[in-house]
Short mmCIF file of C-alpha atoms in Angstrom, two decimals:
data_model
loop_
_atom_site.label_atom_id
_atom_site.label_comp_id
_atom_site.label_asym_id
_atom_site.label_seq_id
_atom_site.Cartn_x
_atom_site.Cartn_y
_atom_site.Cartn_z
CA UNK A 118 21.95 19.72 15.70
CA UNK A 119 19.25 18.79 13.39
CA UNK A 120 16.23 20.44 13.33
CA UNK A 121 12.96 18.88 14.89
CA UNK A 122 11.41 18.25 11.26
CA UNK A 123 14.47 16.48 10.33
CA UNK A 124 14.80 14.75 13.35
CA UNK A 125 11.33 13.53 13.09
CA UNK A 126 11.90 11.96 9.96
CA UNK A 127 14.98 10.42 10.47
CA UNK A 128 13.17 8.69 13.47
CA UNK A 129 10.60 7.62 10.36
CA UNK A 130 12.92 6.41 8.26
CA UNK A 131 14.63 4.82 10.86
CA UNK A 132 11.73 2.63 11.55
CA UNK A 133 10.72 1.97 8.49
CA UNK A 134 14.67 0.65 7.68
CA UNK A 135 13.99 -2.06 10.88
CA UNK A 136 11.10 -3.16 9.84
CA UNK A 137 12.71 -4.20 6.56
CA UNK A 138 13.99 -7.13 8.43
CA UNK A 139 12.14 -10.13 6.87
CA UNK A 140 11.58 -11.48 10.53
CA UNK A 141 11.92 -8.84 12.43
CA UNK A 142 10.78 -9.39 16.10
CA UNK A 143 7.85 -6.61 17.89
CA UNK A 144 10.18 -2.78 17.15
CA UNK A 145 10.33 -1.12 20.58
CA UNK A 146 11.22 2.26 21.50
CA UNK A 147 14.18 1.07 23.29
CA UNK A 148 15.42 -0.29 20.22
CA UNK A 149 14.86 2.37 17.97
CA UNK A 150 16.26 4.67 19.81
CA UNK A 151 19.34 2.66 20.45
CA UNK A 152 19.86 2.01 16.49
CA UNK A 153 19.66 6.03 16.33
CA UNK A 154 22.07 6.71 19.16
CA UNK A 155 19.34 8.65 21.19
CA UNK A 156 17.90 8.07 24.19
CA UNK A 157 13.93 7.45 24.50
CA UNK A 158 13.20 10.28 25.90
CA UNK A 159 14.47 12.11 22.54
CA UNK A 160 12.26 10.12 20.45
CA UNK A 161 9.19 11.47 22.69
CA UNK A 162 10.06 14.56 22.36
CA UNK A 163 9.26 14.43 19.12
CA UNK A 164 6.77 11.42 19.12
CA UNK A 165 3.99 11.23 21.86
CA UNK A 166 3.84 7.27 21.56
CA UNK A 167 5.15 4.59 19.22
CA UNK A 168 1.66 4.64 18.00
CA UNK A 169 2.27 8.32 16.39
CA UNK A 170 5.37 6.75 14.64
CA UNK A 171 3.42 4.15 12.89
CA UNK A 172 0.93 6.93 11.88
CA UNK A 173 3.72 9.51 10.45
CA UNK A 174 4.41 5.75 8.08
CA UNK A 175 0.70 5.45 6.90
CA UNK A 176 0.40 9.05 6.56
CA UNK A 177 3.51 9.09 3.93
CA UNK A 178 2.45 5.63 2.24
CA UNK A 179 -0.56 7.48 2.11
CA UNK A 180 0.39 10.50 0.49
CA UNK A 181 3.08 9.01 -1.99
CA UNK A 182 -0.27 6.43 -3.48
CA UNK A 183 -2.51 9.27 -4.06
CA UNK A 184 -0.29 10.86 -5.64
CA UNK A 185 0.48 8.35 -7.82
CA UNK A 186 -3.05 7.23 -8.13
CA UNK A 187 -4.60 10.93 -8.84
CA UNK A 188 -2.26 11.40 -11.49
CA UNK A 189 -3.49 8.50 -13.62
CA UNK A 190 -6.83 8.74 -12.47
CA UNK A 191 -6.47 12.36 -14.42
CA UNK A 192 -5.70 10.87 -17.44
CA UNK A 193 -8.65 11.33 -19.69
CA UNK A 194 -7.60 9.37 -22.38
CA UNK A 195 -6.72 6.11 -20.62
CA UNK A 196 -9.44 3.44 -20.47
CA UNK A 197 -8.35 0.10 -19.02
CA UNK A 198 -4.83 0.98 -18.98
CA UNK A 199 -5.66 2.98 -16.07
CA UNK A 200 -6.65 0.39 -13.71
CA UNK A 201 -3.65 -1.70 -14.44
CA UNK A 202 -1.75 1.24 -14.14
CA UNK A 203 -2.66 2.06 -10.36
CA UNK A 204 -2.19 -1.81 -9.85
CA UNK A 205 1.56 -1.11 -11.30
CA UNK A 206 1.43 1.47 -8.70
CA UNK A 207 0.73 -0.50 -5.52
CA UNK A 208 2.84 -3.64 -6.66
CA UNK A 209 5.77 -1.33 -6.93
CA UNK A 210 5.62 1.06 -3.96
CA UNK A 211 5.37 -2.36 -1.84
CA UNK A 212 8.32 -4.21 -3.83
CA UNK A 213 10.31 -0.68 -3.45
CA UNK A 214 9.28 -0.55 0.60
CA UNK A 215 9.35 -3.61 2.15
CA UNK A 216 8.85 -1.84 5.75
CA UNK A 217 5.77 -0.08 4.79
CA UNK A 218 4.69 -3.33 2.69
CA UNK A 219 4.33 -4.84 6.40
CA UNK A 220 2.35 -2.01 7.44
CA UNK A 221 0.17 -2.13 4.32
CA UNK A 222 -0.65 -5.93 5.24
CA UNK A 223 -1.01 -5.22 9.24
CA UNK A 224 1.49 -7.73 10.30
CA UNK A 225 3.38 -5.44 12.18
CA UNK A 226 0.25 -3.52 13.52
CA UNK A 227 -1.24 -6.73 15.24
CA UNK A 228 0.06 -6.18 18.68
CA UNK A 229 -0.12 -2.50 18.43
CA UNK A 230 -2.68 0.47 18.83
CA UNK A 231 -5.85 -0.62 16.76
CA UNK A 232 -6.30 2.58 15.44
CA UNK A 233 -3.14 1.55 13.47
CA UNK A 234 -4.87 -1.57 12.36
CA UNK A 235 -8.22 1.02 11.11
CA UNK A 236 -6.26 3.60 9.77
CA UNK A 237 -5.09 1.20 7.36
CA UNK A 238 -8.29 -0.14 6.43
CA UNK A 239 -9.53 3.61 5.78
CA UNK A 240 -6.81 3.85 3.36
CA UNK A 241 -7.22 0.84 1.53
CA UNK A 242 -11.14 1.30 1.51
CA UNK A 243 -9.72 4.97 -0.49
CA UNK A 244 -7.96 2.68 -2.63
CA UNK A 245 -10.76 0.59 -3.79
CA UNK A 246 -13.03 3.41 -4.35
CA UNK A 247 -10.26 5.04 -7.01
CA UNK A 248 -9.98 1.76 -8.38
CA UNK A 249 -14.13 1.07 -9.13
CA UNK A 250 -13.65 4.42 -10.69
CA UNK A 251 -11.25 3.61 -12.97
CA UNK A 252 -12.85 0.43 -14.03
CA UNK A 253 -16.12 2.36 -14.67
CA UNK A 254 -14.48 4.95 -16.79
CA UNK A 255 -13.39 2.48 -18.62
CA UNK A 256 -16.18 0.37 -19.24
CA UNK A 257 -18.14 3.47 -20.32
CA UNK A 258 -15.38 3.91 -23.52
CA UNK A 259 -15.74 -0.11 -23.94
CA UNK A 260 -12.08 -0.77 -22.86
CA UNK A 261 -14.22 -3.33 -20.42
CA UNK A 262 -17.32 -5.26 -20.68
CA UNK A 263 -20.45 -2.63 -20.21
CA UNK A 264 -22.45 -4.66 -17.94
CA UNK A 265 -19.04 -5.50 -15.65
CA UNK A 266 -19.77 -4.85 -11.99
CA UNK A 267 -16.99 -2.04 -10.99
CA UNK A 268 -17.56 -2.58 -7.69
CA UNK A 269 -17.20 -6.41 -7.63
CA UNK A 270 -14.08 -5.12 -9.98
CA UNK A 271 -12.39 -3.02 -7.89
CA UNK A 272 -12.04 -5.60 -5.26
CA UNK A 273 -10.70 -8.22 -6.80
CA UNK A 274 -8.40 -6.03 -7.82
CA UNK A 275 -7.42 -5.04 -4.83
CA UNK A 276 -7.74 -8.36 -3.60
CA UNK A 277 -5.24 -9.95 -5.91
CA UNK A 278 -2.98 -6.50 -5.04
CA UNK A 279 -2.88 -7.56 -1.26
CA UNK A 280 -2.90 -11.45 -1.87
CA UNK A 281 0.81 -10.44 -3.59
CA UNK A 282 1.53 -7.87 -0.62
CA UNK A 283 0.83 -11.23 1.62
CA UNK A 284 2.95 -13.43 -0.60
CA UNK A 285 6.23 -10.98 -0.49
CA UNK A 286 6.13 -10.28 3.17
CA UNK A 287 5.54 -14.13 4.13
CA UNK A 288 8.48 -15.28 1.94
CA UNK A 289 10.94 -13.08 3.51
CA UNK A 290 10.90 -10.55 0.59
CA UNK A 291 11.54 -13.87 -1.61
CA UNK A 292 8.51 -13.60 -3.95
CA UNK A 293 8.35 -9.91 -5.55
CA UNK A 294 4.97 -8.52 -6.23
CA UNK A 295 5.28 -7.71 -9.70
CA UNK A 296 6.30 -11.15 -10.36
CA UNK A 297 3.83 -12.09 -12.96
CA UNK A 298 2.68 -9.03 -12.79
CA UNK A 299 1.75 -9.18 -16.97
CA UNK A 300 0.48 -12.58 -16.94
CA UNK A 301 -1.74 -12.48 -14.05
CA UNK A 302 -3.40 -9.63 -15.32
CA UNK A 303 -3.67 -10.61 -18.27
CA UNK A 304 -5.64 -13.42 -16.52
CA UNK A 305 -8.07 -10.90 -15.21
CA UNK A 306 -8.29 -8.49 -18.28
CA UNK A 307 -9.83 -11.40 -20.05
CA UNK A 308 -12.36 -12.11 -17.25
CA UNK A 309 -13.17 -8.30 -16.96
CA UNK A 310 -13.60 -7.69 -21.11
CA UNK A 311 -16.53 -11.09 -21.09
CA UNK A 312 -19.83 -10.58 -21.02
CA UNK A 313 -21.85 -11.92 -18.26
CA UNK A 314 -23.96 -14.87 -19.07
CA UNK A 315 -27.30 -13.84 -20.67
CA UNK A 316 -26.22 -10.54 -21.35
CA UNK A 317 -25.12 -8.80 -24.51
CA UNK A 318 -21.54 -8.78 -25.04
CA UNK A 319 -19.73 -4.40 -25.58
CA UNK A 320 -20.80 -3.82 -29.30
CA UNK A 321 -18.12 -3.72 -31.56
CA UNK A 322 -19.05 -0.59 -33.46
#
């Protein structure tokens, strides 16, 4: 008999393997539990509500980015690199997960508990702060324009990160985030290196 920490996350990764299905109809406990051979009442004995399930996902999606994103946001010696690098980061972990890529663009949390819906936004609001970070470490070693504003930055970053979440959960797992991954940021490098009008562009000493 597995053990209850086991058992809890092979309910997990059960329900992250269903919701993998490109158009996959509402998940409910009745399902889930029939795709693990259990009855419902197992899965609450381990789960207090669907809701809980969803939050053991964001909790691991959660855990797995940060530590991803803390490790390159300890790189001293990366400038700009950085900030493409924990874009690498998100592309990936959604191209690699397509079940908690839904989760990371609420689709599948629309007709569930809202806290779902704002525990999501807590952890993407985490994101964005790591990522203004990174851009203003790197503007202060002139890998980016000095006058660049990291905040305005950080969320277009961001931005363009879940505008290709969007795009690969609304094709049906069709159009891969990284797809033009080096071209499109290429794109924004080049915005984020120019000076703003009127202003003095980084000094080249």
């Amino acid at each position: 008999m597995a053990k209850a920490g086991e058992r809890k996350l092979q309910i997990l990764q059960t329900l992250a393997e269903m919701l993998e299905a490109p158009q996959a109809e509402k998940i409910t406990t009745a399902a889930l539990a029939a795709r693990l051979g259990v009855s419902e009442a197992a899965l609450y004995r381990h789960f207090a509500s669907k809701a809980q399930m969803y939050e053991g996902l964001i909790e691991f999606i959660e855990t797995t980015l940060f530590g991803l994103i803390n490790r390159i946001g300890a790189d001293e010696a990366a400038g700009a690199e950085s900030v493409l690098a924990m874009a690498k980061v998100l592309l990936a972990f959604a191209e690699k997960n397509r079940g908690m890529c839904r989760v990371l663009t609420g689709e599948v949390l629309v007709n569930e508990n809202p806290r779902l819906q704002a525990r999501v936004n807590q952890l993407l609001d985490r994101i964005e702060v790591s990522l203004k970070q990174a851009v203003r470490i790197a503007a202060g070693r002139g890998g980016l324009a000095a006058d660049l504003d990291a905040g305005a930055a950080a969320n277009l970053v961001l931005a363009w990160v879940q505008g290709r979440w969007q795009q690969f959960v609304k094709s049906g797992f069709a159009r891969v985030p990284t797809e033009q991954l080096v071209a499109q940021w290429g794109l924004l490098a080049r915005a984020f290196s120019a000076s703003t009008p009127g202003s003095p562009g980084p000094s080249s000493a």
